[in-house]
Coordinates of C-alpha atoms in Angstrom, one line a residue:
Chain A
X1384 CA -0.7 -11.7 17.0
X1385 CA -3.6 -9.8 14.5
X1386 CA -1.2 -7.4 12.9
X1387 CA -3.1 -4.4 11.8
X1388 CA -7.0 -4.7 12.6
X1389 CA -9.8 -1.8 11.5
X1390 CA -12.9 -1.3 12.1
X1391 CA -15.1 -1.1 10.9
X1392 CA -15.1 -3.0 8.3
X1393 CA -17.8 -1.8 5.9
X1394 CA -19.5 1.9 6.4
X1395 CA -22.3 3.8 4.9
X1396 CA -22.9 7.3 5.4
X1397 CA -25.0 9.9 4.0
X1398 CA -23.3 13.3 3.0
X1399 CA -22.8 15.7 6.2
X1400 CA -22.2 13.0 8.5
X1401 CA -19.1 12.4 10.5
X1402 CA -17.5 9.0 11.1
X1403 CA -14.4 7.9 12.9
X1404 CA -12.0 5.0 11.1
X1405 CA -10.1 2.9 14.0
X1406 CA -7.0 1.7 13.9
X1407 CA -4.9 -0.8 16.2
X1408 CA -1.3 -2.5 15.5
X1409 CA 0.1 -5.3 18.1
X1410 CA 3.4 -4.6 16.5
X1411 CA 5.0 -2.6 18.6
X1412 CA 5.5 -0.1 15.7
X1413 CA 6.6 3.4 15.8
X1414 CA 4.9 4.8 12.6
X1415 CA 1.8 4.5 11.1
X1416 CA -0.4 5.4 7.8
X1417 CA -4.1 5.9 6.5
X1418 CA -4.2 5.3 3.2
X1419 CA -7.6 5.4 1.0
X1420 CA -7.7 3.5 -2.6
X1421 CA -9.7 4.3 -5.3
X1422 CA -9.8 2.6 -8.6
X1423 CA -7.0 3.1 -11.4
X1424 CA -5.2 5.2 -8.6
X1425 CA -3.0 2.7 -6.5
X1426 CA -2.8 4.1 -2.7
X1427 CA -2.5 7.3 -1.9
X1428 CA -1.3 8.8 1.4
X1429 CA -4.4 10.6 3.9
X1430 CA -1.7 11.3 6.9
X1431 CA 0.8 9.7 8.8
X1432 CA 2.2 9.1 12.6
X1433 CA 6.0 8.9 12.1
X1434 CA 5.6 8.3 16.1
X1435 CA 3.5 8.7 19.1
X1436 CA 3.0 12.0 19.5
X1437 CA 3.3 13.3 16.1
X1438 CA 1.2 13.5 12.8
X1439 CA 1.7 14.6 9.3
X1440 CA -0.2 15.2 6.1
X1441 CA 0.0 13.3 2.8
X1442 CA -1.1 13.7 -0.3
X1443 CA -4.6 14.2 0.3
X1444 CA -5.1 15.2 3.3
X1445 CA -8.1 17.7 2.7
X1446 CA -11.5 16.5 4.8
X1447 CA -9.6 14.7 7.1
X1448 CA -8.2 14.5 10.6
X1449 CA -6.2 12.1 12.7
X1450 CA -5.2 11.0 16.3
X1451 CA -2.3 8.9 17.0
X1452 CA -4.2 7.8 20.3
X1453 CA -1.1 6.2 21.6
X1454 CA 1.4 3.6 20.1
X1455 CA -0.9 1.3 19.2
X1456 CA -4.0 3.5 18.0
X1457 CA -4.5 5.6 15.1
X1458 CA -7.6 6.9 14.2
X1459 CA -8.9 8.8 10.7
X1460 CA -11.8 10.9 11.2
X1461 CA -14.1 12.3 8.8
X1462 CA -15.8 15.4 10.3
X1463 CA -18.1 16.0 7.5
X1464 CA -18.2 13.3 4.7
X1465 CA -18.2 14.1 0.8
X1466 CA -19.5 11.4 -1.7
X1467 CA -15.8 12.4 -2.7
X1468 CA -14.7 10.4 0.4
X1469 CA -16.6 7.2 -0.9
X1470 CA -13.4 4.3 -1.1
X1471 CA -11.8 2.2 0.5
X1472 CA -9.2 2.8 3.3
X1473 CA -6.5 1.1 4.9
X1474 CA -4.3 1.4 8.0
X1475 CA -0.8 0.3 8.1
X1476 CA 2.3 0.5 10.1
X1477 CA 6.0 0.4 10.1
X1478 CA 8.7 -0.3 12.5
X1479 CA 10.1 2.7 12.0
X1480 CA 9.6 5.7 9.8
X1481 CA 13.4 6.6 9.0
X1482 CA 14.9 6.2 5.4
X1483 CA 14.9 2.7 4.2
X1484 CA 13.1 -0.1 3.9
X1485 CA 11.4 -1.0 6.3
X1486 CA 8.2 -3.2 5.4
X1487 CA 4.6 -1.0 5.9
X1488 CA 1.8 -3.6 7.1
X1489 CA -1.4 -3.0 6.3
X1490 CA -5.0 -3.7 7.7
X1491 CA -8.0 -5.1 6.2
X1492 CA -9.4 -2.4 4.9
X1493 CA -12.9 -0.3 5.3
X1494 CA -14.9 0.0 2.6
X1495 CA -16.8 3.8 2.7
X1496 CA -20.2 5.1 0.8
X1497 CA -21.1 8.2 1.2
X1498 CA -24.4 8.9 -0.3
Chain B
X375 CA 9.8 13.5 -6.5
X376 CA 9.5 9.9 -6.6
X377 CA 6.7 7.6 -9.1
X378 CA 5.9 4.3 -10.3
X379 CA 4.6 3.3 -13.4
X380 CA 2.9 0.3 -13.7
X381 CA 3.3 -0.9 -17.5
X382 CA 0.1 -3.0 -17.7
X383 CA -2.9 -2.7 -16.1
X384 CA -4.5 -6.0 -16.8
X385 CA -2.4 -9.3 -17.6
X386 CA -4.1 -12.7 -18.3
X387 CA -2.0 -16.0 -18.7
X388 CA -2.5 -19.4 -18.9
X389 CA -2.1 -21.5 -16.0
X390 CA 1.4 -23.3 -16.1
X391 CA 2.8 -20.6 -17.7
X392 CA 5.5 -17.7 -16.8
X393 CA 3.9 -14.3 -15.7
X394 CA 5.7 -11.1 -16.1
X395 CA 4.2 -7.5 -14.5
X396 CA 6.3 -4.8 -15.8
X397 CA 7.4 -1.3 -13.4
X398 CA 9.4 1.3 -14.3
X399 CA 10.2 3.8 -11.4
X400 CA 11.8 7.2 -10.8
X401 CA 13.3 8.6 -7.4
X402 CA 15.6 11.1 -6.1
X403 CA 17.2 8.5 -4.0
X404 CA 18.4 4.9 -4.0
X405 CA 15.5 3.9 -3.7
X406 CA 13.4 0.7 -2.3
X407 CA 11.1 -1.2 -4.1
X408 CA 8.2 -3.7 -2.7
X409 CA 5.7 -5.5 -4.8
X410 CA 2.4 -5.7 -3.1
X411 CA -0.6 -8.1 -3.5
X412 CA -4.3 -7.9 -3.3
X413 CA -6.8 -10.5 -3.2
X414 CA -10.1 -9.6 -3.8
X415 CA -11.6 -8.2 -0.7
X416 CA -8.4 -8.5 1.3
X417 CA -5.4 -6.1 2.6
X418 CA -2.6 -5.8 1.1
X419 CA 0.3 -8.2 1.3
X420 CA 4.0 -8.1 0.6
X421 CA 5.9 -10.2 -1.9
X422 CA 9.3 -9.1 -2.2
X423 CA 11.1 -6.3 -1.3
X424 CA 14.5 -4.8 -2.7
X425 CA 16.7 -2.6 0.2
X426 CA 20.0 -2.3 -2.6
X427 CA 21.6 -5.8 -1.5
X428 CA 21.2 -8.6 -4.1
X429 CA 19.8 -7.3 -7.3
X430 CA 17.1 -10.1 -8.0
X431 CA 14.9 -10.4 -5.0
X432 CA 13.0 -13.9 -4.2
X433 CA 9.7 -13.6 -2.6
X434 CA 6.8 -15.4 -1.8
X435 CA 4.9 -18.0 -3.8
X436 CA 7.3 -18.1 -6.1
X437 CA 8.2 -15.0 -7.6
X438 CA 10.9 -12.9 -7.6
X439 CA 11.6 -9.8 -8.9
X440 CA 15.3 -8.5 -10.8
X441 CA 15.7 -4.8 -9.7
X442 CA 18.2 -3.2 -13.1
X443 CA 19.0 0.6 -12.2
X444 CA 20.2 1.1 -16.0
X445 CA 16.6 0.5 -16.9
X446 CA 14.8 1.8 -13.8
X447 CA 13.1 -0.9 -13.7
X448 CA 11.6 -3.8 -11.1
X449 CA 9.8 -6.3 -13.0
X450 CA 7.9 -8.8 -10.8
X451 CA 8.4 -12.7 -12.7
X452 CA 7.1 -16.0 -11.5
X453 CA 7.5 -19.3 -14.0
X454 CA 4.4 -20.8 -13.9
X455 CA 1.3 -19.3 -12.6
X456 CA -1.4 -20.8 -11.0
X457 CA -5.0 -20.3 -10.1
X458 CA -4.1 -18.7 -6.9
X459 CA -2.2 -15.9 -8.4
X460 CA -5.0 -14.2 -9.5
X461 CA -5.2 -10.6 -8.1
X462 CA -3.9 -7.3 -8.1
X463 CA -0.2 -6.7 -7.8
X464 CA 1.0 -2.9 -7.0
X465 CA 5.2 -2.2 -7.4
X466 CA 6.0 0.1 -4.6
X467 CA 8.8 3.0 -4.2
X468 CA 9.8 4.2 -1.0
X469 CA 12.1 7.0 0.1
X470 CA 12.5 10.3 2.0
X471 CA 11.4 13.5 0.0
X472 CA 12.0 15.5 3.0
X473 CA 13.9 15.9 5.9
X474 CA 12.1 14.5 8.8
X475 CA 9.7 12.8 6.5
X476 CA 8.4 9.3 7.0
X477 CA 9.1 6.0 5.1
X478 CA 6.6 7.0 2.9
X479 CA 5.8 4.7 -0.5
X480 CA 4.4 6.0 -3.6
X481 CA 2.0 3.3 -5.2
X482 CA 1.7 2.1 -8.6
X483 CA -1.9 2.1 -10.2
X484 CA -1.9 -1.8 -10.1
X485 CA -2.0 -4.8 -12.5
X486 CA -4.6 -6.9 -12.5
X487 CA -3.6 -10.6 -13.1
X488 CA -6.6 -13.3 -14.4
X489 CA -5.1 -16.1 -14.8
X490 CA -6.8 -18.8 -17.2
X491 CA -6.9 -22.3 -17.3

């Protein structure tokens, strides 16, 4: 049982390229998050999968794009990256998305550049 | 709208002695609260959540956490740190700010914790 795995795990870009994060859970869980961390800022939501099939934004969803593959994937890609986009992001997931508390768990992390 | 604020951003104790990292929160909702840690390098992992059953929470490791509505507050407590406890601790809120939304949480900036021997 991994959890929540991502890869990669450590990224450099230059600005202008395009990059795909991926994400897996072994969970069975129905919802799922990309969040990105930058310092003195806590987590901040990128978009979320509240289930297969559907996607929402967050709070900063702008540069962005995502595919819940299918209920264990979900992928955050980068179509043009921004030195802006430099941090680190992480992948988590929930068993479900309804109100509550149900416990989010989250990946490893991948640590961006973008030069 | 819901937030978190974090009191402290960086909290250094002596080993052996009691740790307190201070949150304050705000929400629409009765809300739930986590407290998250971060090693250096690592993802994040959960310490203690509060889902409006018993007020103070036990988590992991020792700590525990005494959620007091009259204060909206969710202060994270252990009674004698050690070594180990060093990293970043972020208090959590979660609710619904929409219909149809997700279980979406609204992160703290974090408290860094050095602990010294």
């Amino acid at each position: 049982n991994a959890g929540v795995t991502q890869t990669p795990k450590f990224q450099v870009l230059k600005t202008g390229q395009s990059m795909t994060l991926q994400c897996a859970q072994d969970m069975n869980h129905n919802s799922m998050y990309w969040y990105r961390q930058d310092p003195g800022m806590g987590l901040r939501l990128i978009y979320y999968s509240a289930s297969e099939g559907t996607t929402d934004k967050g709070e900063v969803p702008n540069g962005y794009n995502v595919s819940r593959l299918n209920k264990r994937e979900f992928s955050l890609r980068l179509e043009s990256a921004a030195p802006s986009q430099t941090s680190v992001y992480f992948c988590a997931s929930s068993r479900t998305s309804g109100i509550g508390a149900d416990t989010q768990y989250f990946g490893p992390g991948t640590r961006l550049t973008v030069l | 709208a819901q937030s978190v604020t974090q009191l402290d951003s960086h909290v250094s104790v002596s080993e052996g002695t009691p740790v307190l990292l201070r949150c304050n929160y705000s929400s629409s909702y009765s809300p739930s609260l986590f407290w998250y840690v971060q090693h250096p390098n690592k993802g994040l992992q959960l310490l203690l959540k509060y889902t409006s059953a018993a007020t103070l929470v036990k988590g992991i490791n020792g700590f525990e956490a005494e959620f007091k509505k009259s204060e909206t507050s969710f202060h994270l407590t252990k009674p004698s740190a050690h070594m180990s406890d060093a990293a970043e601790y972020f208090c959590v809120v979660s609710g619904v700010e929409r219909t149809g939304g997700g279980n979406k949480l609204t992160f703290g900036t974090g408290t860094q914790l050095k602990v010294e021997l």
